Coordinates of C-alpha atoms in Angstrom, one line a residue:
M295 CA 53.2 77.5 -30.3
D296 CA 54.2 74.4 -32.2
E297 CA 52.4 73.9 -35.5
S298 CA 51.5 70.3 -34.8
L299 CA 49.3 71.4 -31.8
T300 CA 47.3 73.7 -34.0
K301 CA 45.9 70.9 -36.1
V302 CA 42.8 68.9 -35.1
Q303 CA 43.2 65.2 -35.8
T304 CA 40.2 63.7 -37.5
T305 CA 39.2 60.1 -38.2
T306 CA 38.4 59.5 -41.8
R307 CA 39.4 56.9 -44.3
F308 CA 41.0 59.5 -46.7
P309 CA 44.2 61.3 -45.6
E310 CA 43.7 64.1 -48.2
I311 CA 40.4 65.2 -46.6
N312 CA 42.1 65.2 -43.2
T313 CA 44.7 67.7 -44.4
V314 CA 42.1 70.1 -45.9
R315 CA 39.9 69.9 -42.8
S316 CA 42.8 70.7 -40.5
K317 CA 43.5 73.8 -42.4
Q318 CA 39.9 74.9 -42.4
N319 CA 39.6 74.5 -38.6
T320 CA 42.8 76.5 -37.8
P321 CA 42.1 80.2 -37.1
E322 CA 44.4 82.9 -38.4
N323 CA 46.0 83.7 -35.1
G324 CA 47.0 80.1 -34.7
I325 CA 45.0 79.4 -31.5
V326 CA 42.6 76.5 -31.4
K327 CA 39.3 77.2 -29.7
L328 CA 38.2 74.1 -27.6
P329 CA 34.5 73.2 -27.7
T330 CA 32.3 74.1 -24.7
V331 CA 29.7 71.9 -23.0
E332 CA 27.0 73.7 -24.8
D333 CA 28.6 72.9 -28.1
K334 CA 28.9 69.2 -27.3
T335 CA 25.2 69.0 -26.4
N336 CA 24.1 70.9 -29.5
S337 CA 26.3 69.0 -31.9
V338 CA 25.1 65.8 -33.5
S339 CA 28.0 63.9 -34.9
S340 CA 27.8 60.7 -37.0
D341 CA 30.3 57.9 -37.2
D342 CA 30.2 58.0 -41.0
E343 CA 30.6 61.7 -41.4
P344 CA 33.8 63.7 -40.7
V345 CA 34.0 66.5 -38.2
S346 CA 31.9 69.3 -39.4
S347 CA 32.9 73.0 -39.8
P348 CA 31.4 75.9 -37.8
C349 CA 29.1 76.6 -40.8
S350 CA 27.6 73.1 -40.8
R351 CA 27.3 73.2 -37.0
T352 CA 25.3 76.4 -37.3
R353 CA 23.0 75.0 -40.0
R354 CA 22.3 71.9 -37.7
R355 CA 21.6 74.2 -34.8
R356 CA 19.0 76.1 -36.9
R357 CA 17.4 72.8 -37.9
K358 CA 17.2 71.7 -34.3
K359 CA 15.3 74.8 -33.4
S360 CA 12.9 74.4 -36.3
N361 CA 12.2 70.8 -35.3
S362 CA 12.0 71.4 -31.5
G363 CA 8.2 70.6 -31.5
T364 CA 8.6 67.2 -33.2
S365 CA 7.8 63.9 -31.5
S366 CA 11.4 62.8 -31.1
A367 CA 12.1 65.7 -28.8
R368 CA 9.1 64.9 -26.7
K369 CA 10.1 61.3 -26.4
S370 CA 13.6 62.2 -25.2
A371 CA 12.2 64.6 -22.6
R372 CA 9.8 62.0 -21.3
A373 CA 12.5 59.4 -21.0
D374 CA 14.8 61.9 -19.2
S375 CA 12.0 62.7 -16.7
R376 CA 11.4 59.0 -16.0
R377 CA 15.1 58.3 -15.5
Q378 CA 15.2 61.0 -12.8
Q379 CA 12.1 59.5 -11.0
I380 CA 13.4 55.9 -10.8
T381 CA 15.9 55.2 -7.9
P382 CA 18.6 52.6 -8.5
L383 CA 18.2 49.5 -6.3
S384 CA 21.7 50.0 -4.9
E385 CA 20.6 53.4 -3.4
L386 CA 17.4 52.1 -1.8
K387 CA 17.3 52.3 2.0
P388 CA 15.1 50.4 4.5
L389 CA 11.5 51.2 4.3
N390 CA 11.4 53.3 7.5
L391 CA 14.1 55.6 6.2
I392 CA 12.8 56.1 2.6
D393 CA 12.0 59.7 1.9
N394 CA 8.5 60.2 0.3
S395 CA 10.1 62.0 -2.6
Q396 CA 11.9 58.8 -3.6
L397 CA 8.8 56.6 -3.8
I398 CA 7.5 55.5 -7.2
S399 CA 4.0 56.9 -8.0
D400 CA 1.0 54.6 -8.1
D401 CA 0.5 55.2 -11.8
L402 CA 4.1 54.3 -12.6
Y403 CA 3.9 51.2 -10.4
N404 CA 0.7 50.0 -12.1
E405 CA 2.2 50.6 -15.5
K406 CA 5.3 48.6 -14.6
K407 CA 3.1 45.8 -13.2
E408 CA 1.0 45.6 -16.3
R409 CA 4.0 45.5 -18.6
L410 CA 5.7 42.9 -16.4
I411 CA 2.7 40.6 -16.6
K412 CA 2.2 41.2 -20.3
C413 CA 5.8 40.3 -21.2
S414 CA 6.5 37.6 -18.7
K415 CA 6.4 33.9 -19.4
L416 CA 4.7 33.2 -16.0
K417 CA 1.5 35.2 -16.6
D418 CA -0.7 32.8 -14.5
E419 CA 1.7 32.8 -11.5
L420 CA 2.0 36.6 -11.6
R421 CA -1.7 37.0 -11.7
V422 CA -2.0 34.8 -8.6
Y423 CA 0.8 36.7 -6.9
F424 CA -0.7 40.1 -7.6
G425 CA -4.3 38.9 -6.9
I426 CA -5.6 39.6 -10.4
D427 CA -8.6 37.6 -11.5
A428 CA -7.6 35.4 -14.5
K429 CA -11.0 35.7 -16.1
L430 CA -11.0 39.4 -16.0
G431 CA -7.4 39.7 -17.2
I432 CA -5.5 43.0 -17.2
I433 CA -6.9 46.2 -18.5
K434 CA -5.0 46.9 -21.7
T435 CA -3.7 50.5 -21.9
E436 CA -3.0 52.5 -24.9
D437 CA 0.4 51.9 -26.5
S438 CA 2.8 54.7 -25.6
E439 CA 5.4 56.1 -27.9
D440 CA 8.0 55.3 -25.3
D441 CA 7.6 51.5 -26.1
E442 CA 9.9 52.0 -29.0
Y443 CA 12.8 52.9 -26.8
D444 CA 14.6 50.9 -24.1
T445 CA 14.5 52.5 -20.8
D446 CA 15.2 51.6 -17.2
L447 CA 11.7 50.1 -17.0
D448 CA 12.8 47.2 -19.3
Q449 CA 15.7 46.5 -17.0
D450 CA 13.4 46.5 -14.0
R451 CA 11.1 44.1 -15.8
V452 CA 13.8 41.7 -16.5
G453 CA 14.9 41.8 -12.9
L454 CA 11.4 41.2 -11.6
E455 CA 11.0 38.3 -14.0
L456 CA 14.2 36.7 -12.8
I457 CA 13.0 37.0 -9.2
V458 CA 9.5 35.6 -10.0
D459 CA 11.0 32.7 -12.0
E460 CA 13.3 31.8 -9.2
K461 CA 10.4 31.9 -6.7
T462 CA 8.3 29.7 -8.9
K463 CA 11.1 27.2 -9.4
Q464 CA 11.4 26.9 -5.6
I465 CA 7.6 26.3 -5.2
K466 CA 7.7 23.6 -7.9
D467 CA 10.7 22.0 -6.2
F468 CA 8.9 21.9 -2.9
G469 CA 5.8 20.4 -4.5
E470 CA 2.4 20.7 -3.0
F471 CA 3.6 20.2 0.6
P472 CA 5.9 23.1 1.5
E473 CA 4.6 23.1 5.1
Y474 CA 5.1 19.3 5.4
K475 CA 8.7 19.6 4.2
K476 CA 9.4 22.5 6.5
R477 CA 8.0 20.4 9.4
C478 CA 10.3 17.6 8.4
R479 CA 13.3 19.9 8.4
D480 CA 12.4 21.1 11.8
L481 CA 12.2 17.6 13.2
K482 CA 15.2 16.4 11.1
V483 CA 13.1 13.8 9.3
V484 CA 13.4 12.7 5.7
P485 CA 10.2 13.6 3.9
N486 CA 8.1 10.7 2.9
T487 CA 8.1 10.7 -0.9
F488 CA 5.4 8.0 -1.0
L489 CA 3.0 10.4 0.7
I490 CA 3.9 13.2 -1.7
R491 CA 3.3 11.0 -4.8
H492 CA -0.1 9.6 -3.6
A493 CA -1.4 12.6 -1.8
T494 CA -4.2 13.2 -4.3
E495 CA -5.6 9.6 -4.3
D496 CA -8.8 8.6 -2.5
N497 CA -7.3 5.5 -1.0
F498 CA -3.9 6.0 0.7
K499 CA -2.2 2.6 1.1
M500 CA 1.3 2.7 2.7
R501 CA 2.6 -0.6 4.1
H502 CA 5.9 -2.0 5.3
R503 CA 7.5 1.4 5.9
Y504 CA 8.3 1.0 9.6
M505 CA 7.8 4.7 10.7
T506 CA 9.4 6.4 13.7
S507 CA 7.6 8.7 16.1
S508 CA 8.7 11.8 14.2
D509 CA 7.5 10.2 10.9
C510 CA 4.1 9.6 12.4
R511 CA 4.0 13.2 13.8
T512 CA 4.8 14.8 10.5
I513 CA 2.5 12.6 8.4
S514 CA -0.4 13.0 10.9
K515 CA -0.2 16.8 10.7
E516 CA -0.3 16.6 6.9
V517 CA -3.1 14.0 6.6
E518 CA -5.1 15.8 9.2
Q519 CA -5.6 18.7 6.7
N520 CA -5.8 16.6 3.6
L521 CA -9.5 16.1 2.7
A522 CA -8.7 13.9 -0.4
F523 CA -8.2 10.7 1.6
Q524 CA -11.2 8.5 2.2
S525 CA -9.3 5.4 3.5
I526 CA -5.9 5.1 5.3
D527 CA -4.0 1.7 5.2
L528 CA -1.0 1.6 7.5
E529 CA -0.6 -2.1 7.8
D530 CA 2.8 -3.5 9.1
N531 CA 4.5 -0.2 9.8
G532 CA 5.9 -0.9 13.3
I533 CA 3.3 1.4 14.9
T534 CA 3.3 1.2 18.7
H535 CA 0.9 2.8 21.2
K536 CA 3.2 5.9 21.3
H537 CA 3.0 6.2 17.5
L538 CA -0.8 5.7 17.7
Q539 CA -1.1 8.5 20.2
T540 CA 0.4 11.0 17.8
M541 CA -2.0 9.8 15.0
A542 CA -5.1 10.0 17.2
D543 CA -5.9 13.6 16.1
M544 CA -5.5 12.7 12.5
L545 CA -8.2 10.1 12.7
L546 CA -10.5 12.3 14.7
K547 CA -10.2 15.6 13.0
N548 CA -10.1 14.5 9.4
N549 CA -13.8 14.0 8.6
S550 CA -13.2 12.6 5.1
I551 CA -11.6 9.4 6.4
I552 CA -14.2 6.7 6.6
E553 CA -11.9 3.6 6.7
F554 CA -8.6 2.9 8.4
N555 CA -6.4 -0.1 8.7
I556 CA -3.6 -0.4 11.3
S557 CA -3.4 -4.2 11.4
N558 CA -0.2 -6.2 12.0
N559 CA 1.3 -3.5 14.2
P560 CA 2.6 -3.9 17.7
V561 CA 0.1 -1.6 19.3
G562 CA -0.2 -3.8 22.4
P563 CA -2.6 -3.6 25.4
E564 CA -1.5 0.0 26.0
G565 CA -2.9 1.0 22.6
A566 CA -6.4 -0.3 23.4
N567 CA -7.2 2.8 25.5
I568 CA -6.0 5.0 22.6
L569 CA -8.2 3.0 20.2
K570 CA -11.2 3.7 22.5
Y571 CA -10.3 7.4 22.4
I572 CA -10.3 7.3 18.6
L573 CA -13.3 5.1 17.9
A574 CA -15.7 5.7 20.8
N575 CA -16.4 9.3 19.9
N576 CA -15.8 9.1 16.2
Y577 CA -18.7 9.9 13.9
H578 CA -17.2 9.5 10.4
V579 CA -15.2 6.1 10.5
V580 CA -17.4 3.2 9.3
K581 CA -14.7 0.5 9.0
A582 CA -11.8 -0.2 11.3
D583 CA -9.2 -3.0 11.0
V584 CA -7.1 -3.5 14.1
S585 CA -6.2 -7.2 13.5
D586 CA -3.0 -8.8 14.8
C587 CA -2.2 -5.9 17.1
G588 CA -1.5 -7.9 20.2
L589 CA -4.3 -6.2 22.2
G590 CA -4.7 -9.2 24.7
E591 CA -7.4 -9.8 27.3
K592 CA -6.9 -6.4 28.9
A593 CA -8.4 -4.7 25.9
G594 CA -11.8 -6.2 26.6
P595 CA -13.3 -3.2 28.5
Y596 CA -12.1 -0.7 25.9
L597 CA -13.4 -2.8 22.9
A598 CA -16.7 -3.2 24.7
E599 CA -17.0 0.6 25.1
I600 CA -16.2 1.1 21.4
I601 CA -18.9 -1.4 20.3
E602 CA -21.4 0.0 22.8
N603 CA -21.0 3.7 22.2
N604 CA -20.1 4.1 18.6
V605 CA -23.2 4.4 16.5
F606 CA -21.4 5.0 13.2
L607 CA -19.1 2.0 13.0
R608 CA -20.2 -0.7 10.5
E609 CA -17.3 -3.1 10.3
L610 CA -14.8 -4.1 13.0
Y611 CA -12.0 -6.6 12.5
L612 CA -10.3 -7.9 15.7
R613 CA -8.8 -11.2 14.5
R614 CA -5.5 -12.6 15.9
N615 CA -5.4 -10.4 19.1
N616 CA -5.3 -13.1 21.8
L617 CA -8.5 -11.8 23.3
G618 CA -9.4 -15.0 25.2
N619 CA -12.5 -15.6 27.2
A620 CA -12.2 -12.5 29.4
A621 CA -12.3 -10.1 26.5
A622 CA -15.0 -12.2 24.7
K623 CA -17.3 -11.7 27.7
Y624 CA -17.0 -7.9 27.5
I625 CA -17.6 -8.1 23.7
G626 CA -20.7 -10.3 24.2
D627 CA -22.2 -7.9 26.7
S628 CA -21.7 -4.9 24.4
L629 CA -23.2 -6.7 21.4
G630 CA -26.6 -6.7 23.1
S631 CA -26.7 -2.8 23.1
N632 CA -25.2 -2.2 19.7
I633 CA -27.5 -1.1 17.0
T634 CA -25.2 -0.3 14.0
L635 CA -22.4 -2.9 13.8
E636 CA -22.9 -5.1 10.7
L637 CA -19.7 -7.2 10.6
L638 CA -17.6 -8.5 13.5
D639 CA -14.5 -10.6 13.0
I640 CA -13.0 -12.1 16.2
S641 CA -11.4 -15.2 14.6
W642 CA -8.1 -16.7 15.9
N643 CA -8.5 -15.3 19.4
Q644 CA -8.3 -18.4 21.6
I645 CA -11.9 -18.1 22.8
G646 CA -13.2 -21.2 24.6
K647 CA -16.5 -22.4 25.9
Q648 CA -17.1 -19.5 28.4
G649 CA -16.4 -16.9 25.8
A650 CA -18.7 -18.6 23.3
I651 CA -21.6 -18.7 25.8
A652 CA -21.1 -14.9 26.4
L653 CA -21.0 -14.2 22.7
A654 CA -24.2 -16.2 22.2
A655 CA -26.0 -14.2 24.9
G656 CA -25.2 -10.9 23.2
L657 CA -26.0 -12.3 19.7
K658 CA -29.4 -13.4 20.9
V659 CA -30.6 -9.8 21.5
N660 CA -28.6 -8.2 18.7
T661 CA -30.8 -7.0 15.8
Q662 CA -28.2 -5.5 13.4
L663 CA -25.2 -7.9 13.0
E664 CA -25.1 -9.5 9.6
I665 CA -21.7 -11.3 9.4
L666 CA -20.0 -13.0 12.3
N667 CA -16.6 -14.7 12.0
V668 CA -15.5 -16.8 15.0
A669 CA -13.3 -19.3 13.1
M670 CA -10.2 -20.9 14.6
N671 CA -11.3 -20.7 18.2
G672 CA -12.0 -23.5 20.7
F673 CA -15.7 -23.3 21.3
G674 CA -16.1 -27.0 21.7
E675 CA -19.4 -28.9 21.9
D676 CA -21.1 -26.8 24.6
G677 CA -20.0 -23.5 23.1
G678 CA -21.2 -24.5 19.6
I679 CA -24.6 -25.6 20.9
A680 CA -25.0 -22.3 22.8
L681 CA -24.1 -20.2 19.8
F682 CA -26.6 -22.0 17.5
E683 CA -29.3 -21.9 20.2
A684 CA -28.9 -18.1 20.1
L685 CA -29.8 -18.2 16.3
K686 CA -33.2 -19.7 17.0
N687 CA -34.9 -16.3 17.1
Q688 CA -32.1 -14.2 15.6
D689 CA -33.4 -12.3 12.6
S690 CA -30.4 -10.3 11.2
L691 CA -27.4 -12.7 10.9
E692 CA -26.8 -13.7 7.2
E693 CA -23.3 -15.3 7.4
L694 CA -21.7 -17.4 10.1
D695 CA -18.1 -18.7 10.0
I696 CA -17.5 -21.2 12.7
T697 CA -14.7 -23.2 11.0
A698 CA -12.3 -25.3 13.1
N699 CA -14.0 -25.0 16.5
R700 CA -14.0 -28.6 17.6
L701 CA -17.7 -29.1 16.9
T702 CA -19.0 -32.7 17.0
D703 CA -22.0 -34.6 15.6
K704 CA -24.1 -33.5 18.5
V705 CA -23.7 -29.9 17.4
A706 CA -24.6 -31.0 13.8
R707 CA -27.9 -32.5 15.2
V708 CA -28.7 -29.2 16.9
I709 CA -27.9 -27.3 13.7
S710 CA -30.4 -29.5 11.8
T711 CA -33.2 -28.5 14.2
I712 CA -32.5 -24.8 14.2
I713 CA -30.9 -23.5 11.1
P714 CA -33.5 -24.8 8.5
Y715 CA -36.1 -22.6 10.2
N716 CA -33.9 -19.5 10.3
R717 CA -35.1 -17.3 7.4
H718 CA -32.1 -14.9 7.3
L719 CA -29.0 -17.1 7.5
K720 CA -27.6 -17.5 3.9
T721 CA -24.1 -18.9 4.4
L722 CA -22.8 -21.4 7.0
K723 CA -19.1 -22.3 7.1
I724 CA -18.5 -25.3 9.4
S725 CA -15.5 -26.9 7.8
Y726 CA -12.6 -28.7 9.6
N727 CA -14.6 -29.7 12.7
H728 CA -14.9 -33.1 14.3
I729 CA -18.0 -34.0 12.3
S730 CA -18.3 -37.3 10.6
S731 CA -20.2 -38.2 7.4
V732 CA -23.2 -39.2 9.5
G733 CA -23.3 -35.9 11.2
A734 CA -23.0 -34.1 7.9
L735 CA -25.9 -36.1 6.5
T736 CA -28.0 -35.2 9.6
L737 CA -27.2 -31.5 9.1
L738 CA -28.2 -31.6 5.4
K739 CA -31.2 -33.9 5.6
P740 CA -33.8 -31.1 6.4
Y741 CA -32.9 -29.3 3.2
S742 CA -34.0 -32.2 1.0
S743 CA -37.6 -31.5 1.8
R744 CA -39.8 -29.2 -0.4
M745 CA -40.0 -26.6 2.3
K746 CA -38.4 -23.3 1.1
K747 CA -35.1 -22.7 2.9
R748 CA -33.1 -19.5 3.0
L749 CA -29.6 -21.2 3.4
A750 CA -27.8 -21.2 0.1
T751 CA -24.2 -22.2 0.9
V752 CA -22.8 -24.8 3.3
E753 CA -19.1 -25.5 3.6
L754 CA -18.2 -28.9 5.0
Q755 CA -14.6 -29.4 3.9
G756 CA -12.2 -31.4 5.9
I757 CA -14.6 -34.1 7.1
D758 CA -15.1 -37.8 6.2
V759 CA -16.9 -38.4 3.0
D760 CA -18.7 -41.5 1.9
A761 CA -20.9 -42.5 -1.1
E762 CA -24.2 -41.7 0.7
L763 CA -23.0 -38.1 1.6
I764 CA -21.9 -37.6 -2.0
D765 CA -25.4 -38.6 -3.3
A766 CA -27.0 -36.2 -0.8
V767 CA -24.8 -33.3 -1.9
N768 CA -25.4 -34.0 -5.6
T769 CA -29.2 -34.0 -4.9
L770 CA -29.1 -30.7 -3.1
Q771 CA -27.0 -29.1 -5.8
N772 CA -29.0 -30.3 -8.7
K773 CA -32.6 -30.1 -7.4
R774 CA -32.5 -27.5 -4.6
G775 CA -29.8 -25.2 -6.1
M776 CA -27.7 -25.2 -2.9
T777 CA -23.9 -24.9 -2.9
V778 CA -22.4 -27.6 -0.7
L779 CA -18.6 -27.7 -0.5
I780 CA -17.0 -31.0 0.5
S781 CA -13.7 -32.7 0.0
R782 CA -14.2 -35.3 -2.6
P783 CA -12.9 -38.8 -1.7
P784 CA -9.5 -39.9 -3.0
S785 CA -11.2 -42.5 -5.3
R786 CA -12.4 -39.6 -7.5
R787 CA -8.8 -38.7 -8.2
E788 CA -6.7 -39.7 -11.2
K789 CA -3.9 -42.3 -10.9
T790 CA -0.8 -41.1 -9.2
S791 CA 2.5 -40.8 -11.1
D792 CA 4.5 -41.4 -8.0
Q793 CA 6.8 -44.4 -8.5
L794 CA 7.1 -45.0 -4.8
T795 CA 3.4 -46.1 -4.6
Y796 CA 3.9 -48.7 -7.3
S797 CA 7.1 -50.0 -5.6
L798 CA 5.2 -50.4 -2.3
I799 CA 2.4 -52.2 -4.2
K800 CA 4.9 -54.8 -5.5
I801 CA 6.2 -55.4 -2.0
V802 CA 2.6 -55.8 -0.6
E803 CA 1.7 -58.2 -3.3
L804 CA 4.7 -60.3 -2.4
M805 CA 3.7 -60.2 1.3
K806 CA 0.2 -61.4 0.3
D807 CA 1.7 -64.3 -1.6
V808 CA 3.7 -65.5 1.4
D809 CA 0.9 -64.6 3.9
V810 CA 2.9 -62.0 5.8
D811 CA 1.6 -58.8 7.3
V812 CA 3.2 -55.6 8.7
Y813 CA 3.3 -56.9 12.3
D814 CA 5.4 -59.9 11.1
L815 CA 8.0 -57.6 9.6
F816 CA 7.9 -55.0 12.3
P817 CA 7.0 -56.5 15.7
D818 CA 7.3 -53.1 17.4
Y819 CA 5.0 -51.4 15.0
E820 CA 3.0 -49.4 17.6
K821 CA 6.2 -47.7 18.8
E822 CA 7.7 -47.3 15.4
R823 CA 4.7 -46.2 13.3
E824 CA 5.9 -42.6 13.2
E825 CA 9.5 -43.6 12.1
M826 CA 10.8 -42.9 8.6
I827 CA 11.8 -45.9 6.6
T828 CA 12.8 -46.8 3.0
T829 CA 12.0 -49.7 0.7
D830 CA 15.5 -51.1 1.5
D831 CA 14.5 -51.3 5.2
I832 CA 11.4 -53.4 4.2
I833 CA 13.5 -55.7 2.1
V834 CA 15.9 -56.3 5.0
A835 CA 13.0 -57.0 7.3
M836 CA 11.5 -59.5 4.8
K837 CA 14.9 -61.3 4.5
Q838 CA 15.1 -61.6 8.3
C839 CA 11.5 -62.9 8.6
E840 CA 11.4 -66.6 9.1
R841 CA 7.9 -67.0 7.4
I842 CA 9.4 -66.1 4.0
P843 CA 11.4 -69.2 2.9
E844 CA 11.8 -68.2 -0.7
K845 CA 14.5 -65.5 -0.8
K846 CA 14.7 -65.4 -4.6
K847 CA 11.3 -63.7 -4.8
I848 CA 12.6 -61.0 -2.5
Q849 CA 15.6 -60.5 -4.7
S850 CA 13.5 -60.2 -7.8
V851 CA 11.3 -57.5 -6.1
K852 CA 14.4 -55.7 -5.0
R853 CA 15.5 -55.3 -8.6
L854 CA 12.2 -53.9 -9.6
I855 CA 12.1 -51.2 -6.9
R856 CA 15.7 -50.1 -7.1
D857 CA 14.8 -46.7 -8.5
T858 CA 13.0 -45.7 -5.3
R859 CA 15.4 -47.3 -2.7
N860 CA 16.3 -43.9 -1.3
R861 CA 12.8 -42.5 -0.9
N862 CA 11.6 -41.9 2.7
F863 CA 8.1 -42.5 4.1
Q864 CA 6.5 -43.2 7.4
L865 CA 5.9 -46.8 8.5
K866 CA 2.2 -46.0 9.2
E867 CA 1.8 -44.9 5.6
F868 CA 3.1 -48.3 4.4
A869 CA 0.6 -49.9 6.8
V870 CA -2.3 -47.9 5.2
L871 CA -1.2 -49.0 1.7
Y872 CA -1.1 -52.6 2.9
T873 CA -4.6 -52.3 4.1
Q874 CA -5.9 -50.8 0.9
V875 CA -4.4 -53.6 -1.2
N876 CA -5.9 -56.3 1.1
R877 CA -9.4 -54.9 0.9
G878 CA -9.2 -54.8 -3.0
S879 CA -8.8 -51.1 -3.7
D880 CA -6.2 -49.6 -5.9
P881 CA -3.7 -47.4 -3.9
S882 CA -2.6 -45.6 -7.2
V883 CA -6.0 -43.8 -7.2
E884 CA -6.1 -43.2 -3.5
E885 CA -4.6 -40.2 -1.7
P886 CA -0.8 -40.2 -2.3
L887 CA 1.7 -40.4 0.4
R888 CA 1.9 -37.0 2.1
S889 CA 4.8 -37.4 4.5
V890 CA 6.4 -34.0 5.5
F891 CA 9.8 -35.7 5.1
A892 CA 9.2 -36.9 1.6
G893 CA 12.0 -36.1 -0.7
R894 CA 14.5 -35.4 2.1
K895 CA 17.7 -37.3 2.9
R896 CA 17.4 -40.7 4.4
A897 CA 16.3 -40.5 8.0
L898 CA 17.2 -42.7 10.9
T899 CA 15.8 -46.2 10.5
P900 CA 13.6 -47.8 13.2
A901 CA 15.4 -49.5 16.1
S902 CA 14.2 -53.0 15.2
V903 CA 15.4 -52.7 11.6
Q904 CA 18.7 -51.2 12.7
K905 CA 19.2 -54.1 15.1
K906 CA 18.5 -56.6 12.3
K907 CA 21.1 -54.8 10.1
E908 CA 23.7 -54.9 12.8
E909 CA 23.0 -58.6 13.3
T910 CA 23.3 -59.2 9.5
K911 CA 26.7 -57.4 9.4
S912 CA 28.0 -59.3 12.4
S913 CA 27.1 -62.6 10.9
G914 CA 29.0 -61.8 7.7
V915 CA 26.0 -62.5 5.4
R916 CA 25.6 -60.2 2.5
F917 CA 22.3 -59.7 0.7
F918 CA 21.8 -58.4 -2.8

């Protein structure tokens, strides 16, 4: 045998020691004895020590036997037994095929769970996942000596932590509405982020979103189970009767919703029946706003059933729904049997005399209504009288808004005989009606007496005002403490800064000097009073007038008003200013010109002025 094969190569930093050791490990017969498996397990080699001799191996074996009862041996044995019990994840089979001998014991499982929760960063999430009470915490076990060593348990713990971390991240990404987002994915709808952001607020206000049927379906299912909302505002979202049908269960089943607003949506007459289904049998909604929904006259029976049967509704807004007289009759009949409604708004609904009489009949027997708004309807004289006659013995109404209903002085006289003796009405809004200053004085005269009156606020804006009415209003405000709102006369205003007014004053003063009126300059005034003119048109008319012999004065006035030569105004406005100057008032402190065309480009001139201009051009005469 070759001599090189008989040497055992060792790894040390000193070649001299390698040579000596190779000679020591070589037997006399030249045959090298290979180590057995038992020798490998019993030998404990170190990276810093060279290969030991048989004598040193024997000494280590003896030390091993003497220290077999030490703690290190016990730790190794326990670790080996645990390694044999744990099955790798790659070798796991489905649950129905797992052999009972491969399952982890309950004690080992509990120990792993406790160590996982103890070492994980997501302690609270894991306690919730495993159903452990956070107040009680986890029972702390005695520290084992195995904690000093890394085993497969640490690897399992890391794996479980990664799984739990990933699951928690998914939950946080989905937010508080995983079911809502799943429903959106099923219906192929983009989740409404506005709903997710404001889901914990008491008042949910989402306007101008224009939802589809699928949006309404998903949102309705989510809001139906959300008990945080107390009011729902879905104004101007393009909700039709089909959308409203999907939202009906939301408004019925969620008992925490007490107010809802679906105004300015095209619900239409078809949605009136759905509104009846929602509100007629509802016992938690106290305020409903369905204004500007296009309900129409056909909604009358359904609205009457809501008012008559619902004993929980307190406020109902129905303005701008084109209800007309037909629906007003149904509403009037239902008011007589309602015992809970406190506010009713049916303004801007084209209700005439017949509808007003029906409403008055219901209001006469109603004992609960406190605020009634019927503004911007066409009650007229007869309808207004019928309504105020109903208030003679009415003892619940506190505020009445009957603005812009074509009421006359006759109605004002009826009001003066009824309202002062009503001990409940506090506010009366009667502005922008056909009532003169005499009618307003008649209405306010009873309140100047010492008799104690309940009425505290009267709105009389948009009517004619004179000095006598102003004195009466000041007396009521200073001595009786009433609030009377009127439009102050123009004489109370400051002087205008509009140069056009001063230019027209100069023209009128010239007309007074030469004794010329508007009809002399514009013979067809009655036909042309609505036409737009300029100061240049007036100058041309004055030059063509035969009653003005001195043309130099016209030329001097023209120079003074050259800055406003392109300003437009109506011919009738010039006539008003002419009248004011003639009666001695100052137009600069009167109401300024309010033409809708003021400031625009020059309009077409009246026919008579245009004809005079053409005659002037044809004659070849040029005026400066």
